[in-house]
Amino acid sequence: MPYYDSVHPEKMHHGLNFIVGKKSNHSSGTAFDAGWGDISNIDQLAQSCGLVRPWPTTDRVHFTLITPGLEMLKSIALLASASAMQVATAYDAPSQYGIKLTVDARHEIGTDGVKRAKYSYTITNVNAPLVRTLELGSDSDAISSQQLLVDKEMLIATENIVTPQSWDGAVLRVEEGNAKKAVSWQVSSSTDRSLGIAKGQSQTFVVYTPKVFAPLVSTAMVVGFDSYKYTSNPVVEVKTSDVTAPTISTTASYAPAADRPGWLKVSVSHALADNIDPYPEVQLNKIESNQGISAKDYDAVIGSEASVIYLKQAKDRVYTLYYKAFDASGNAGTSKTKVDANK
């Protein structure tokens, strides 16, 4: 199936887990492939529609037209109608059926010394069919708009996806020009039926981002089974158990700037602690003063780490610096410290 990767988003969206067998031969006769639910009398229904399945065990989705004079479209419509009467909502896979999902979010510092956020998703197959595909932040109709991965800053990219052996991963843009994305994993071979997460097995999948991207711990995952029993895939809620914010205490040391008369050079340091994340991110949140000030009174980038900033001096002026610490789950703690900039 050379186009498996390109059609994967649509397969996940519609719950299509059927695989065409190697014996399918559409070079002669009139035939088509059709996916269907767990219908015990499918062959009886097919015959009533002028169809037959020549290879029911090796290619269960292949139907061949056998009734002379019966148009193909008519036979397809008859089979679809007959099958629809047999498939009920009972064949929809229940939410989180047989699947356990745990999420770990924390920062790490790479060998290059750069800090990044690491999101790990461990899938345990408790009592479900073989798991063959996963889609994080899918555009499935079963997922609410609040759970979508809207990535306006382009924080997630395919090169930042870590896949276990025998799996492939990718970041999918749902629509061209749309900030909505999905992270997809699938077994590396669509024909090797031994690949996947079997009952009793666990597997961990990882997404890295250059900074905290909270939607990765408040979304949903669609789990694709290797099963003909279900007409839809279960949707598993992604939710971190970490709800504790980091603690941050800020200290500012300052002196007149040697190269900028009338300004203070301020060096800022922080004491940080978090229950899970060893390296929370720190950002300058805002700068206030006991006097009216504007952006011309300070040289600092709001929203950056801002470990060194410059403040303009003035008579009786006192600045208050507000910093915020984020863990990878998006929990935030705040601190403030004063700087006496009296001239």
Coordinates of C-alpha atoms in Angstrom, one line a residue:
M1 CA 0.0 0.0 0.0
P2 CA 2.3 2.7 -1.2
Y3 CA 0.0 5.6 -0.3
Y4 CA -0.7 4.5 3.3
D5 CA 1.0 7.5 4.8
S6 CA -0.8 10.0 2.7
V7 CA -4.3 8.6 3.5
H8 CA -3.6 7.9 7.2
P9 CA -5.4 11.0 8.5
E10 CA -8.6 10.0 6.7
K11 CA -8.3 6.4 7.8
M12 CA -8.1 7.5 11.4
H13 CA -10.9 10.0 11.0
H14 CA -13.3 7.3 9.7
G15 CA -12.1 4.4 11.7
L16 CA -10.9 2.4 8.7
N17 CA -8.7 -0.4 10.0
F18 CA -9.3 -2.8 7.1
I19 CA -6.3 -4.1 5.1
V20 CA -6.4 -5.3 1.5
G21 CA -5.1 -8.8 1.2
K22 CA -2.3 -9.8 -1.2
K23 CA -4.6 -11.9 -3.3
S24 CA -6.7 -9.0 -4.5
N25 CA -6.7 -8.8 -8.2
H26 CA -8.6 -6.0 -9.9
S27 CA -7.1 -6.5 -13.3
S28 CA -10.0 -8.7 -14.5
G29 CA -13.7 -8.9 -13.7
T30 CA -15.6 -6.3 -11.8
A31 CA -14.8 -6.0 -8.1
F32 CA -14.4 -3.5 -5.3
D33 CA -13.1 -3.4 -1.7
A34 CA -15.5 -2.5 1.1
G35 CA -15.0 -2.3 4.9
W36 CA -17.7 -3.6 7.1
G37 CA -18.5 -4.3 10.7
D38 CA -18.7 -7.6 12.6
I39 CA -21.5 -9.1 10.4
S40 CA -21.7 -12.9 10.7
N41 CA -23.9 -13.3 7.6
I42 CA -21.9 -10.9 5.2
D43 CA -21.7 -13.6 2.5
Q44 CA -25.4 -14.2 2.5
L45 CA -26.0 -10.4 2.2
A46 CA -23.4 -10.2 -0.6
Q47 CA -25.0 -13.0 -2.6
S48 CA -28.4 -11.2 -2.3
C49 CA -26.7 -8.2 -3.8
G50 CA -25.2 -10.1 -6.7
L51 CA -21.7 -10.3 -5.1
V52 CA -19.3 -12.9 -3.8
R53 CA -16.1 -12.9 -1.7
P54 CA -13.7 -15.3 -3.4
W55 CA -11.0 -15.1 -0.6
P56 CA -13.0 -14.6 2.7
T57 CA -10.0 -15.7 4.9
T58 CA -7.1 -14.0 3.1
D59 CA -8.9 -10.9 1.8
R60 CA -12.1 -10.3 3.7
V61 CA -12.9 -6.9 2.1
H62 CA -12.8 -8.0 -1.6
F63 CA -16.2 -8.3 -3.3
T64 CA -16.7 -9.5 -6.9
L65 CA -19.7 -8.9 -9.1
I66 CA -21.3 -12.3 -10.2
T67 CA -24.8 -11.4 -11.3
P68 CA -24.9 -10.7 -15.1
G69 CA -26.5 -7.4 -16.0
L70 CA -26.5 -5.9 -12.5
E71 CA -24.7 -2.5 -12.4
M72 CA -21.8 -2.2 -10.1
L73 CA -23.1 1.0 -8.4
K74 CA -26.4 -0.7 -7.8
S75 CA -24.7 -3.7 -6.1
I76 CA -22.6 -1.4 -4.0
A77 CA -25.7 0.5 -2.8
L78 CA -27.5 -2.7 -2.1
L79 CA -24.6 -4.1 0.0
A80 CA -24.2 -0.8 1.9
S81 CA -27.9 -0.7 2.7
A82 CA -28.0 -4.3 3.8
S83 CA -24.8 -4.0 5.9
A84 CA -26.0 -0.8 7.5
M85 CA -29.0 -2.6 8.8
Q86 CA -26.7 -5.2 10.5
V87 CA -24.2 -2.8 12.0
A88 CA -25.4 -1.1 15.2
T89 CA -23.7 1.4 17.6
A90 CA -22.8 -1.5 19.8
Y91 CA -19.8 -2.1 17.5
D92 CA -18.4 1.4 18.3
A93 CA -15.3 1.0 20.6
P94 CA -16.1 2.5 24.0
S95 CA -14.0 5.5 25.1
Q96 CA -10.6 4.3 26.6
Y97 CA -11.7 0.7 26.0
G98 CA -8.9 -1.6 27.3
I99 CA -6.3 1.1 27.1
K100 CA -4.4 2.9 29.8
L101 CA -2.7 6.2 29.0
T102 CA -0.2 8.0 31.4
V103 CA 1.4 11.3 30.6
D104 CA 4.6 12.7 31.9
A105 CA 5.6 16.3 31.3
R106 CA 8.9 17.8 32.3
H107 CA 11.9 19.8 31.1
E108 CA 15.3 18.3 30.3
I109 CA 18.6 19.8 29.3
G110 CA 20.2 18.1 26.2
T111 CA 23.8 17.4 25.5
D112 CA 24.0 20.7 23.7
G113 CA 23.0 22.5 27.0
V114 CA 19.7 23.6 25.6
K115 CA 16.6 23.3 27.8
R116 CA 13.4 21.8 26.2
A117 CA 10.0 20.5 27.3
K118 CA 9.6 16.7 27.0
Y119 CA 6.1 15.1 26.8
S120 CA 6.0 11.4 27.2
Y121 CA 2.9 9.3 26.5
T122 CA 2.9 5.7 27.7
I123 CA 0.2 3.5 26.2
T124 CA -0.6 0.2 28.0
N125 CA -2.8 -2.3 26.3
V126 CA -4.8 -3.8 29.2
N127 CA -7.4 -5.8 27.3
A128 CA -7.8 -4.5 23.8
P129 CA -7.0 -5.7 20.3
L130 CA -3.5 -5.0 18.9
V131 CA -2.8 -1.2 18.8
R132 CA -1.5 -0.2 15.4
T133 CA -2.0 3.6 15.2
L134 CA -2.2 6.6 17.5
E135 CA -3.2 10.2 16.8
L136 CA -2.7 12.9 19.4
G137 CA -5.0 16.0 19.0
S138 CA -6.9 14.3 16.2
D139 CA -9.6 16.2 14.3
S140 CA -12.0 13.4 15.0
D141 CA -15.6 14.5 15.5
A142 CA -15.5 12.9 18.9
I143 CA -12.9 15.5 20.1
S144 CA -14.1 18.9 21.3
S145 CA -12.7 22.1 19.9
Q146 CA -11.1 22.8 23.3
Q147 CA -8.8 19.8 22.9
L148 CA -7.3 20.6 19.6
L149 CA -3.6 21.2 19.1
V150 CA -3.7 24.8 17.8
D151 CA -0.1 25.6 17.2
K152 CA 0.2 29.2 16.0
E153 CA 3.8 29.4 17.1
M154 CA 4.8 26.2 15.3
L155 CA 6.3 24.6 18.4
I156 CA 5.8 21.0 17.3
A157 CA 7.5 19.5 14.3
T158 CA 8.1 16.1 12.9
E159 CA 11.8 16.2 13.7
N160 CA 10.9 16.6 17.4
I161 CA 8.8 13.4 17.5
V162 CA 10.5 10.3 19.0
T163 CA 9.2 6.9 17.9
P164 CA 9.9 3.4 19.3
Q165 CA 11.4 0.7 17.1
S166 CA 9.0 -0.4 14.3
W167 CA 6.9 2.8 14.5
D168 CA 6.8 5.9 12.4
G169 CA 5.8 9.4 13.7
A170 CA 4.8 12.6 12.0
V171 CA 3.2 16.0 12.7
L172 CA 0.2 16.5 10.4
R173 CA -1.3 19.9 9.5
V174 CA -5.0 19.3 9.4
E175 CA -5.7 22.0 6.8
E176 CA -3.4 24.1 4.7
G177 CA -3.0 27.5 6.4
N178 CA -4.6 26.2 9.6
A179 CA -2.7 26.3 12.9
K180 CA -4.5 23.0 13.9
K181 CA -2.1 20.1 14.0
A182 CA -2.1 16.4 15.0
V183 CA 0.8 14.1 16.1
S184 CA 0.5 10.7 14.5
W185 CA 2.2 7.4 15.2
Q186 CA 1.7 4.2 13.2
V187 CA 3.5 0.9 12.8
S188 CA 6.2 1.0 10.2
S189 CA 4.7 -1.7 8.1
S190 CA 1.0 -1.8 7.2
T191 CA 1.3 -5.5 6.1
D192 CA 3.3 -6.9 9.0
R193 CA 0.5 -8.0 11.4
S194 CA 2.9 -8.7 14.3
L195 CA 3.7 -5.1 14.8
G196 CA 1.9 -3.0 17.4
I197 CA 1.1 -3.0 21.1
A198 CA -0.4 -6.3 22.2
K199 CA -2.3 -7.2 25.3
G200 CA -0.1 -6.8 28.4
Q201 CA 2.4 -4.6 26.6
S202 CA 3.3 -0.9 27.0
Q203 CA 5.0 1.6 24.7
T204 CA 6.2 5.2 25.2
F205 CA 6.0 7.9 22.6
V206 CA 7.7 11.3 23.0
V207 CA 7.1 14.9 21.7
Y208 CA 9.7 17.6 22.3
T209 CA 9.0 21.3 22.2
P210 CA 11.4 24.3 22.6
K211 CA 9.2 25.7 25.4
V212 CA 6.0 24.8 27.3
F213 CA 3.1 23.9 25.0
A214 CA 0.2 23.1 27.4
P215 CA -2.2 21.8 24.8
L216 CA -0.1 18.6 24.7
V217 CA -1.4 17.7 28.2
S218 CA -5.0 18.8 27.7
T219 CA -6.0 17.1 24.5
A220 CA -7.2 13.6 23.4
M221 CA -5.7 10.6 21.6
V222 CA -7.5 8.3 19.0
V223 CA -6.3 4.7 19.3
G224 CA -6.5 2.6 16.2
F225 CA -7.0 -1.2 16.7
D226 CA -6.2 -4.0 14.4
S227 CA -9.7 -5.3 14.7
Y228 CA -12.7 -5.8 12.4
K229 CA -15.1 -5.7 15.4
Y230 CA -15.3 -2.0 15.8
T231 CA -16.6 0.6 13.4
S232 CA -14.9 3.5 15.2
N233 CA -11.7 4.0 17.3
P234 CA -11.8 4.8 21.0
V235 CA -10.9 8.4 22.1
V236 CA -8.7 8.5 25.2
E237 CA -8.5 11.7 27.2
V238 CA -5.0 13.1 27.6
K239 CA -4.7 14.8 31.0
T240 CA -1.6 15.3 33.2
S241 CA -1.8 14.4 36.9
D242 CA 0.5 17.2 37.7
V243 CA -1.5 20.2 39.0
T244 CA 1.2 21.6 41.4
A245 CA 2.8 24.9 40.4
P246 CA 6.6 25.5 40.7
T247 CA 7.8 27.7 43.5
I248 CA 10.0 30.6 42.6
S249 CA 11.9 33.2 44.7
T250 CA 13.7 36.0 42.9
T251 CA 16.7 38.1 43.9
A252 CA 18.0 41.2 42.1
S253 CA 21.5 42.6 42.5
Y254 CA 22.1 46.0 40.8
A255 CA 24.5 48.9 40.4
P256 CA 24.8 52.0 38.1
A257 CA 25.6 50.8 34.5
A258 CA 29.2 51.8 33.7
D259 CA 28.4 52.3 30.0
R260 CA 24.9 53.8 30.3
P261 CA 24.8 56.9 32.6
G262 CA 21.5 57.3 34.4
W263 CA 20.7 53.6 34.2
L264 CA 21.0 50.6 36.5
K265 CA 22.3 47.2 35.4
V266 CA 20.2 44.6 37.2
S267 CA 21.3 40.9 37.4
V268 CA 18.4 38.5 38.4
S269 CA 18.7 35.0 39.9
H270 CA 16.0 32.6 41.0
A271 CA 15.5 29.8 43.5
L272 CA 13.2 27.2 41.8
A273 CA 11.5 24.0 42.9
D274 CA 8.9 21.7 41.4
N275 CA 7.4 18.4 42.5
I276 CA 8.0 16.8 39.1
D277 CA 9.8 19.1 36.7
P278 CA 13.6 19.5 37.4
Y279 CA 14.0 22.6 35.2
P280 CA 11.0 24.9 35.1
E281 CA 11.0 27.8 32.6
V282 CA 11.3 31.3 33.9
Q283 CA 9.9 34.4 32.2
L284 CA 9.8 38.1 33.1
N285 CA 6.0 38.8 33.4
K286 CA 5.8 42.6 33.9
I287 CA 7.6 45.6 35.3
E288 CA 5.8 48.2 37.5
S289 CA 6.9 51.3 39.4
N290 CA 5.7 53.6 42.1
Q291 CA 5.8 56.3 39.3
G292 CA 4.3 56.4 35.9
I293 CA 6.7 54.6 33.5
S294 CA 6.7 53.4 29.8
A295 CA 8.7 51.0 27.8
K296 CA 11.4 53.8 27.4
D297 CA 12.2 53.4 31.1
Y298 CA 13.5 49.8 30.9
D299 CA 15.5 47.7 28.6
A300 CA 14.1 44.2 28.9
V301 CA 12.0 41.8 26.9
I302 CA 8.7 40.9 28.6
G303 CA 8.1 37.2 28.2
S304 CA 11.8 36.3 28.0
E305 CA 14.1 34.9 30.7
A306 CA 15.5 38.4 31.2
S307 CA 18.3 37.5 33.6
V308 CA 20.0 40.9 33.0
I309 CA 17.9 44.0 32.4
Y310 CA 18.5 47.8 32.5
L311 CA 16.3 50.3 34.4
K312 CA 16.3 54.0 34.1
Q313 CA 17.0 55.9 37.3
A314 CA 14.8 58.7 38.6
K315 CA 14.3 60.5 41.9
D316 CA 12.5 58.3 44.5
R317 CA 11.7 55.7 41.9
V318 CA 11.2 52.0 42.9
Y319 CA 10.6 49.3 40.4
T320 CA 8.9 46.0 41.0
L321 CA 9.9 43.0 38.8
Y322 CA 7.4 40.2 38.4
Y323 CA 8.6 36.8 37.2
K324 CA 6.7 33.6 36.4
A325 CA 7.9 30.0 36.5
F326 CA 6.3 27.3 34.3
D327 CA 6.5 23.5 34.6
A328 CA 6.0 21.5 31.4
S329 CA 2.4 20.8 32.3
G330 CA 1.7 24.6 32.2
N331 CA 1.4 25.1 36.0
A332 CA 2.8 28.5 36.9
G333 CA 4.2 30.1 40.1
T334 CA 5.0 33.8 40.5
S335 CA 7.5 36.0 42.3
K336 CA 8.3 39.7 42.6
T337 CA 11.3 41.7 43.8
K338 CA 11.9 45.4 44.2
V339 CA 14.7 47.5 42.8
D340 CA 15.5 51.0 44.2
A341 CA 16.3 53.2 41.3
N342 CA 16.5 56.5 43.2
K343 CA 18.8 59.0 41.4

